[in-house]
Coordinates of C-alpha atoms and ligand atoms in Angstrom, one line a residue:
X12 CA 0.0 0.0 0.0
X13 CA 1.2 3.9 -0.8
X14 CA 0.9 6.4 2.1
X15 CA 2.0 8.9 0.4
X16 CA 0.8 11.2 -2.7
X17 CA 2.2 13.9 -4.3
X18 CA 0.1 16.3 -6.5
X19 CA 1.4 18.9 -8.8
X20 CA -0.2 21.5 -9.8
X21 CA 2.2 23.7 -12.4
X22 CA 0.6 26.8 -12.3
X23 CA 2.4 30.5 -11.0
X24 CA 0.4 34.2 -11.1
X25 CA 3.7 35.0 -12.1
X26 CA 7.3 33.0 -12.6
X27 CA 9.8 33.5 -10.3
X28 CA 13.5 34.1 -12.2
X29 CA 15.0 31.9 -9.4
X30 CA 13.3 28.8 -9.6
X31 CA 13.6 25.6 -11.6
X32 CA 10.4 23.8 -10.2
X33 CA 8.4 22.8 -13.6
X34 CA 5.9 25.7 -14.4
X35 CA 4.2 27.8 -15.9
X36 CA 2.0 31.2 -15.9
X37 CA -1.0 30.2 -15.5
X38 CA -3.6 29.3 -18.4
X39 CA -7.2 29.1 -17.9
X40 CA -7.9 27.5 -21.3
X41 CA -6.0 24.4 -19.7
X42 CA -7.2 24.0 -16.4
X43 CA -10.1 22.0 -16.4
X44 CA -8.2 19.8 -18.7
X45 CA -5.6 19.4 -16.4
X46 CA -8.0 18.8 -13.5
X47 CA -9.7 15.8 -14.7
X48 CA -6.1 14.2 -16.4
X49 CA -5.1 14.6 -12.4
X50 CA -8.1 12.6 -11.6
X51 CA -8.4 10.0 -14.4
X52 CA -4.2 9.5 -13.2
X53 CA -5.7 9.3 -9.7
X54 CA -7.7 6.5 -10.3
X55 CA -5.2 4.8 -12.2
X56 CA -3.1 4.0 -8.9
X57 CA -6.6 2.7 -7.3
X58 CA -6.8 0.7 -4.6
X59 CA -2.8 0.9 -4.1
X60 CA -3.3 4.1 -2.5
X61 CA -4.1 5.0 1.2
X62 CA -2.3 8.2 1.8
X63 CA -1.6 9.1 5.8
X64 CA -0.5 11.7 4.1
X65 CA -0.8 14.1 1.0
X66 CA 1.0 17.2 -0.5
X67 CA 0.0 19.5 -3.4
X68 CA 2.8 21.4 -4.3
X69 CA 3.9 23.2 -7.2
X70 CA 3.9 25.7 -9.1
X71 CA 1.5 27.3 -6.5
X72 CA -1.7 25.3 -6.3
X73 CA -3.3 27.8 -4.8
X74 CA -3.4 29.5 -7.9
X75 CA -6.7 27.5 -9.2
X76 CA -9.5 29.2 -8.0
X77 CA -11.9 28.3 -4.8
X78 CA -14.2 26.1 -7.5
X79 CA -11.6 24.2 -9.1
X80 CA -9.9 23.2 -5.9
X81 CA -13.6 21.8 -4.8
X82 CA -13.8 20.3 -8.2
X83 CA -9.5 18.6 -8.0
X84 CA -9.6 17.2 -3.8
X85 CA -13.3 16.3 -3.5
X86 CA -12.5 14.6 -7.4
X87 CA -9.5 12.6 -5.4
X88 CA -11.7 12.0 -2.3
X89 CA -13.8 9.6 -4.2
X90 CA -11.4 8.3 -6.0
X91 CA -8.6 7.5 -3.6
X92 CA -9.1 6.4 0.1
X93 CA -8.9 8.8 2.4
X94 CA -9.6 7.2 5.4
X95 CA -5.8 6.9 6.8
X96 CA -5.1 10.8 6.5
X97 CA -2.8 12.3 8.9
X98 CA -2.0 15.5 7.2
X99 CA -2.6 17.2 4.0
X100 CA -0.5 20.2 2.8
X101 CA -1.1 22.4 0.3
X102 CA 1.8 25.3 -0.7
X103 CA 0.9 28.6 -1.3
X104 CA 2.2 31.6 -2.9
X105 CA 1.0 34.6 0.1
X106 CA -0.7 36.8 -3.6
X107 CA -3.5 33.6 -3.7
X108 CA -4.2 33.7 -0.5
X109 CA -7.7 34.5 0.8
X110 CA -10.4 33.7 3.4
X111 CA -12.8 32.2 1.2
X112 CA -10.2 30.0 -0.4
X113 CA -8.9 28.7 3.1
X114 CA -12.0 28.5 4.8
X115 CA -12.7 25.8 1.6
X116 CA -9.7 24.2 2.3
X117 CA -10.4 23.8 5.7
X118 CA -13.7 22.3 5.0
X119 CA -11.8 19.7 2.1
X120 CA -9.3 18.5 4.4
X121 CA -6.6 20.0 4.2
X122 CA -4.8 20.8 7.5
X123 CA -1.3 22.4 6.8
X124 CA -0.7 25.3 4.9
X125 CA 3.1 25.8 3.6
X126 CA 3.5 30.0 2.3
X127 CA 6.3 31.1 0.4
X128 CA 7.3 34.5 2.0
X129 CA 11.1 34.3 1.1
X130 CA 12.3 37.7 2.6
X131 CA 10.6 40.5 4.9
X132 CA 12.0 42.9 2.8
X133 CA 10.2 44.3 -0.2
X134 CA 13.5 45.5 -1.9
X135 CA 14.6 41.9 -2.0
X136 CA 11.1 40.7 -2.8
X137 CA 11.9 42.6 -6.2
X138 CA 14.9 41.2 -6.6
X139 CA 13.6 37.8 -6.8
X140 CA 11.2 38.5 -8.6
X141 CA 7.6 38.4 -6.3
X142 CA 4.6 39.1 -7.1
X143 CA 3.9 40.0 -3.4
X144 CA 5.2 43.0 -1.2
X145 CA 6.2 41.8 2.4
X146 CA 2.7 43.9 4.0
X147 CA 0.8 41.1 1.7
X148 CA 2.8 38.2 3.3
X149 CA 1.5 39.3 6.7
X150 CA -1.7 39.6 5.3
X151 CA -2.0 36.7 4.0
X152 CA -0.6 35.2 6.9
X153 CA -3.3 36.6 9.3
X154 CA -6.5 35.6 7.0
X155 CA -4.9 31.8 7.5
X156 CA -5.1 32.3 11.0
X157 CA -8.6 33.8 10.9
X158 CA -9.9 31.0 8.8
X159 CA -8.7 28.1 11.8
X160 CA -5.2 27.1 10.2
X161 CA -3.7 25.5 12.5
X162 CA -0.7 24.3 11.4
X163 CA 1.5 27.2 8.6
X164 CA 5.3 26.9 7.3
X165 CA 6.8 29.3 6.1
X166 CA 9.4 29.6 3.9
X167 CA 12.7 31.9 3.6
X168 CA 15.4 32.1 1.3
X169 CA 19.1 33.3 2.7
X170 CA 22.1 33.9 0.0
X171 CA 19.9 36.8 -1.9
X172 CA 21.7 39.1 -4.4
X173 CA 22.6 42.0 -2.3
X174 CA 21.0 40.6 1.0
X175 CA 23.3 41.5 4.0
X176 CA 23.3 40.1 7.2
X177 CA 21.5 42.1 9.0
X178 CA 18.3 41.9 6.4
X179 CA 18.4 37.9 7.2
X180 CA 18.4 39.0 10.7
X181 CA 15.6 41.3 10.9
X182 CA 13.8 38.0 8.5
X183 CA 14.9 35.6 11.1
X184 CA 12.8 37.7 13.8
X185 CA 9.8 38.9 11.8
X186 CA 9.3 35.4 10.9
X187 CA 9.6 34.1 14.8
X188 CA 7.4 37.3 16.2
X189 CA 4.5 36.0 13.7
X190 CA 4.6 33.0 15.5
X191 CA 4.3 30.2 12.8
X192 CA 4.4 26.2 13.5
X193 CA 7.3 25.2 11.1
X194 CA 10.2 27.1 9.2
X195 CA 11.4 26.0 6.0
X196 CA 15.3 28.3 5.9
X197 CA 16.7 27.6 2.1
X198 CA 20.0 28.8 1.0
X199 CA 19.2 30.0 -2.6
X200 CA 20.8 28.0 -5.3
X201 CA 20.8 28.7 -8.9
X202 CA 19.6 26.2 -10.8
X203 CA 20.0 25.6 -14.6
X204 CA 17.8 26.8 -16.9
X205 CA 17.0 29.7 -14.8
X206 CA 17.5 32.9 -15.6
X207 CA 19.3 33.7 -12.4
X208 CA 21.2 30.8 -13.3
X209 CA 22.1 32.6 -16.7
X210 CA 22.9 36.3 -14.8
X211 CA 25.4 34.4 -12.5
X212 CA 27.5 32.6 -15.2
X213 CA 27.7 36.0 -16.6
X214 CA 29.4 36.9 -13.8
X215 CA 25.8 39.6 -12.5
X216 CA 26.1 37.9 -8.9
X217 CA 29.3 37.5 -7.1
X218 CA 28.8 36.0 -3.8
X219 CA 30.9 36.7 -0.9
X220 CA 33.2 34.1 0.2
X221 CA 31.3 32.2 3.6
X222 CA 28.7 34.7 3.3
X223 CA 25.8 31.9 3.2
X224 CA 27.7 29.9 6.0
X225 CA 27.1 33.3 8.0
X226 CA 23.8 33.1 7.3
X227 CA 22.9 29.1 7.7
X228 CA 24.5 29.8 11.2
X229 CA 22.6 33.0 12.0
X230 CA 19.2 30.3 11.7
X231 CA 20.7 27.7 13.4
X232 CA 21.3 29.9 16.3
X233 CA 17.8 32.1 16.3
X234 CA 15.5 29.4 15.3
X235 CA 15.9 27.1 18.0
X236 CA 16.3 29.6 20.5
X237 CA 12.8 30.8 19.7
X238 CA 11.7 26.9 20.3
X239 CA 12.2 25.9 16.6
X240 CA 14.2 22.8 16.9
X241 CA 16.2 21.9 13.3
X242 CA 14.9 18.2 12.5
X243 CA 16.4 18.7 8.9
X244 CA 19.2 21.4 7.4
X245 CA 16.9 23.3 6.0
X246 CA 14.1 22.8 7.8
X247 CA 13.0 24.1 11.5
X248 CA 9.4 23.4 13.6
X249 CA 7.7 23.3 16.6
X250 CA 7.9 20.0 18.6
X251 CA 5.5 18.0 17.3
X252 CA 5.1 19.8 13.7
X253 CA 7.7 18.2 11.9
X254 CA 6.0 18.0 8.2
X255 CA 5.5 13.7 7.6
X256 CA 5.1 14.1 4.5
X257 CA 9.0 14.7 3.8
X258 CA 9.7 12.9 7.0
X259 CA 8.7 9.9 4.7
X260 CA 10.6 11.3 1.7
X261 CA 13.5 11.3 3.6
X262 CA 12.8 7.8 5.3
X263 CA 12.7 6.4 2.1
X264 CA 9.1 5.5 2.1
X265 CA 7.1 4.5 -1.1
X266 CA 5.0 7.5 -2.3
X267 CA 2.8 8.3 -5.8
X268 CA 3.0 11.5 -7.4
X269 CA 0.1 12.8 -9.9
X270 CA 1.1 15.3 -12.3
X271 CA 3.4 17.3 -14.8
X272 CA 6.7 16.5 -13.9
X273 CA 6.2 14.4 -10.7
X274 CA 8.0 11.6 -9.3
X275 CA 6.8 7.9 -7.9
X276 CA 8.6 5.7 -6.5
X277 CA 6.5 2.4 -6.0
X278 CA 7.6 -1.4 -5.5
X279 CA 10.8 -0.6 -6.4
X280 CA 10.6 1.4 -9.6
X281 CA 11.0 5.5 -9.6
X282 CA 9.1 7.1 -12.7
X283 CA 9.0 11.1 -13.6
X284 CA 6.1 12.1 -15.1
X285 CA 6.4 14.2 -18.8
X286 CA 7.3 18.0 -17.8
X287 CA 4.6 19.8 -19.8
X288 CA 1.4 20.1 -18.9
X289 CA -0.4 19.6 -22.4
X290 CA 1.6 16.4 -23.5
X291 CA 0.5 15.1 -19.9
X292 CA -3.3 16.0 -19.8
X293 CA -3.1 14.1 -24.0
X294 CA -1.0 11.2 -23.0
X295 CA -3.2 10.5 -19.7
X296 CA -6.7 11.2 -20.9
X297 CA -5.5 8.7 -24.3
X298 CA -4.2 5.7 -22.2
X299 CA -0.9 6.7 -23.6
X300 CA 2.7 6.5 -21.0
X301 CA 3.0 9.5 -19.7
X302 CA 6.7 9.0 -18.0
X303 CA 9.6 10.4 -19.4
X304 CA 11.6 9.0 -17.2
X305 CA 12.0 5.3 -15.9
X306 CA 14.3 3.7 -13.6
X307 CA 14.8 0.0 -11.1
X308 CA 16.0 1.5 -8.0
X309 CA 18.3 -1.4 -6.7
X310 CA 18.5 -2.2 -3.0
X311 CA 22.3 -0.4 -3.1
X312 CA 20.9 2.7 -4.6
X313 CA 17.8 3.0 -1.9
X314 CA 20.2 2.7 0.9
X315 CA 22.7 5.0 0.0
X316 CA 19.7 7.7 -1.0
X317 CA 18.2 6.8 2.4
X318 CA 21.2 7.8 4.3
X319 CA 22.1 10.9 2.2
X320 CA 18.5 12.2 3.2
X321 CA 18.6 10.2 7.1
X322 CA 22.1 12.1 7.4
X323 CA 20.6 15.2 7.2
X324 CA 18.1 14.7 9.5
X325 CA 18.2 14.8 13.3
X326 CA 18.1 11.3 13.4
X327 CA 20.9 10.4 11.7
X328 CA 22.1 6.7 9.9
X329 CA 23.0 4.3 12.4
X330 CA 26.5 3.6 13.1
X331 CA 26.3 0.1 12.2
X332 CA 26.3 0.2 8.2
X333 CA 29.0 3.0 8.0
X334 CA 32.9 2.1 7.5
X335 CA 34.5 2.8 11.4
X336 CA 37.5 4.0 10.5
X337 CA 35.7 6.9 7.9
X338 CA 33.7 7.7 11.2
X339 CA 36.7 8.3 13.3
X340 CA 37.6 10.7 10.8
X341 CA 34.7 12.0 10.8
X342 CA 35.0 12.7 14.5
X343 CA 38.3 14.0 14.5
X344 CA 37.6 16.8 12.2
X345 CA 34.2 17.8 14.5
X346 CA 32.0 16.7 11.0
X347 CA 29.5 14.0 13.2
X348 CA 29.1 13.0 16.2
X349 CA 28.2 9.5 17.1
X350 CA 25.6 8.4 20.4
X351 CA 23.6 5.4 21.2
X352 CA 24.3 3.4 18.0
X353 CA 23.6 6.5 15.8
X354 CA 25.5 9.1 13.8
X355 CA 24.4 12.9 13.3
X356 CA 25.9 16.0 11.5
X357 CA 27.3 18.5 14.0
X358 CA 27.1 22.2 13.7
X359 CA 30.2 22.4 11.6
X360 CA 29.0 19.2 9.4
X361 CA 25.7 20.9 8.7
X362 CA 27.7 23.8 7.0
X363 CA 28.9 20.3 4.1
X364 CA 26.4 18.2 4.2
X365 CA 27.1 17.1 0.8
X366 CA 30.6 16.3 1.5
X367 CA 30.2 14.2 4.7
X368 CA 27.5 12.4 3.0
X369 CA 29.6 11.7 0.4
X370 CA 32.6 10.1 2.5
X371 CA 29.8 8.3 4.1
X372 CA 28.3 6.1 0.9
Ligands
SAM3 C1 6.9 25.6 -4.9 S1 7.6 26.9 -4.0 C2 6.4 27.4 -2.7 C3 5.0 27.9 -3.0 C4 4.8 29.0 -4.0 N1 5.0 28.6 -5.3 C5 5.7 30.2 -3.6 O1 6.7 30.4 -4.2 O2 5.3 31.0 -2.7 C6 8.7 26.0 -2.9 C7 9.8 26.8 -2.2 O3 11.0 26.5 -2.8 C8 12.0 27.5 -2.5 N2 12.8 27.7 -3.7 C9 12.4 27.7 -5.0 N3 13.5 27.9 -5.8 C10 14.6 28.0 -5.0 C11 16.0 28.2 -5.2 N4 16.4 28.4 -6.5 N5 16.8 28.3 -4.2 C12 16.3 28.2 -2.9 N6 15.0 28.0 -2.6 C13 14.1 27.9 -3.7 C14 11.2 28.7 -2.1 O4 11.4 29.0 -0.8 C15 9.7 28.3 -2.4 O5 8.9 28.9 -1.4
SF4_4 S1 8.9 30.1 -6.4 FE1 6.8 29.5 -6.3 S2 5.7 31.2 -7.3 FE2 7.8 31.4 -7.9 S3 7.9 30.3 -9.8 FE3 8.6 28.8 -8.2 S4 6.8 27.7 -7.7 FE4 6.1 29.6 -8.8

């Protein structure tokens, strides 16, 4: 049985220069399309499906209007089982945000809301490229609350073009003083086929040497301070509010994922769906394969993905698989630290992950 589904919905009010997630500006001619493709995909998993827990993500789903959300989830709810549901998440861009809309949401299910608010500072809001100013975030942020919410990320971005310390400061506490359940703290990367990918090989950005380490550290020492505890690199929450949904991501649980672009992985076998929306909703609605992409993923491959995700997590990889004499070097150089059977990143190994990971597998 699956416990977890994915569902992407690839629509933006605007597209962000920065990101490389699969999407597009939204298009009402292709909507309801897309909708039922989602559903007739839906039904094709069946009776393998009993999510505990489910994530729309994106794109920005919110972007579909207040009808065609009723239309997509209450579409799934008869399809799919339900009954198992622990937590549903939906992502949100803070410009599609209103009390109508999460007042519906509420009433479909869905109890986590997951807002990308990047920066408190409009200057740098511009520089990435948002459609929202930071008084909209806070907005937005209070008609969650006022519709019964209960449980909101939020998301920040550090290593912005021209963002000083200070700025990621004054973020770090404006985001703490609203008083949100989880913190999602990214370190901006610049992904191919971006154009801020394209402006930094021309030499545009030039980031200062440690400048994001100054800033990774700066949330590791607010965050939990303000009672966020760091279960994962990037991500910081109240006890008890970890998301589950990437929990099992990272566990290496089985999960289905409906849509343009998104990923299974099911008995074994990891499949992407076609990246573009119109190909998908043709190939779906005509019985046709929609994957682009097809692998086995051997028992070798699934364990060292397990512990490159388990590594970064609070929990750690148990001790026992990993090569001792690697993890007294580890040791010696202040990268992990081991305990009870287990092995976790320290401060200093957070700041290369990657690298530690890599010595690791
Ligand atoms: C799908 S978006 C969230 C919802 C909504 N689309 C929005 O942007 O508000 C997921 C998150 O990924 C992060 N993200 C996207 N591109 C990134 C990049 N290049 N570097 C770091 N974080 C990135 C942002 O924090 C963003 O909120
Ligand atoms: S960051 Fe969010 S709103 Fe911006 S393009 Fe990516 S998915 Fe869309």
């Amino acid at each position: 049985m699956v416990r977890h589904l994915y569902v992407h919905i690839p629509f933006c009010p605007k597209v962000c220069p920065y990101c490389s997630f699969y999407k597009e500006a939204s298009d009402r001619n292709k909507t309801q399309g897309f909708l039922e493709a989602l559903l007739t995909e839906a039904k094709m998993f069946g009776g393998r499906l009993r999510p505990e827990t489910v994530f729309f993500g994106g794109g920005t789903p919110t972007a579909l209007s207040t009808p065609q959300l009723q239309f997509l989830i209450g579409g799934l709810r008869e399809r799919v089982d339900f009954s198992a549901l622990k937590e549903f998440t939906i992502e949100m861009n803070p410009a599609t945000v209103s009390l109508e809309k999460a007042a519906a949401l509420l009433d479909l299910g869905v109890n986590r809301v997951s807002m990308g608010i990047q920066s408190w500072d409009d200057r740098l809001l511009k520089t990435l490229g948002r459609v929202h100013s930071a008084a909209q975030a806070r907005r937005s942020y209070g008609i969650l609350r006022e519709a019964g919410v209960k449980n909101i990320n939020l998301d920040l971005i550090f290593g912005i073009p021209g963002q000083s310390v200070g700025e990621w400061h004054e973020s770090l506490l404006r985001t703490i003083e609203l008083g949100p359940d989880h913190i999602s703290a990214y370190c901006l990367t610049y992904e191919e086929d971006t154009e801020y990918f394209e402006r930094f090989t021309r030499g545009e950005y030039a980031p200062e040497e440690g400048r994001d380490a100054d800033f990774f550290e700066m949330a590791m020492d607010l965050l939990p301070a303000a009672g966020f505890g760091q279960y994962e690199i990037s991500n910081y929450s109240r006890l008890g509010r970890e998301c589950l949904h990437n929990l099992a991501y990272w566990q290496g649980a089985e999960y289905a994922g409906l849509g343009p672009s998104a990923f299974s992985t099911c008995s074994g076998v990891r499949r992407r769906n076609i990246a573009n929306t119109s190909e998908y909703i043709r190939r779906t609605e005509n019985g046709l394969d929609r994957h682009d992409f097809e692998e086995l993923v051997p028992e070798a491959l699934r364990h060292s993905e397990i512990t490159a995700f388990a590594l970064r997590t609070k929990f750690g990889i148990s001790t026992a698989g990993a090569d001792p004499q690697i993890v007294v070097a580890l040791e010696a150089n202040g990268l992990v630290e081991t305990s009870s059977g287990r092995l976790t990143l320290t401060r200093k190994g957070k700041l290369v992950a990657d690298s530690v990971a890599a010595e690791l597998l």
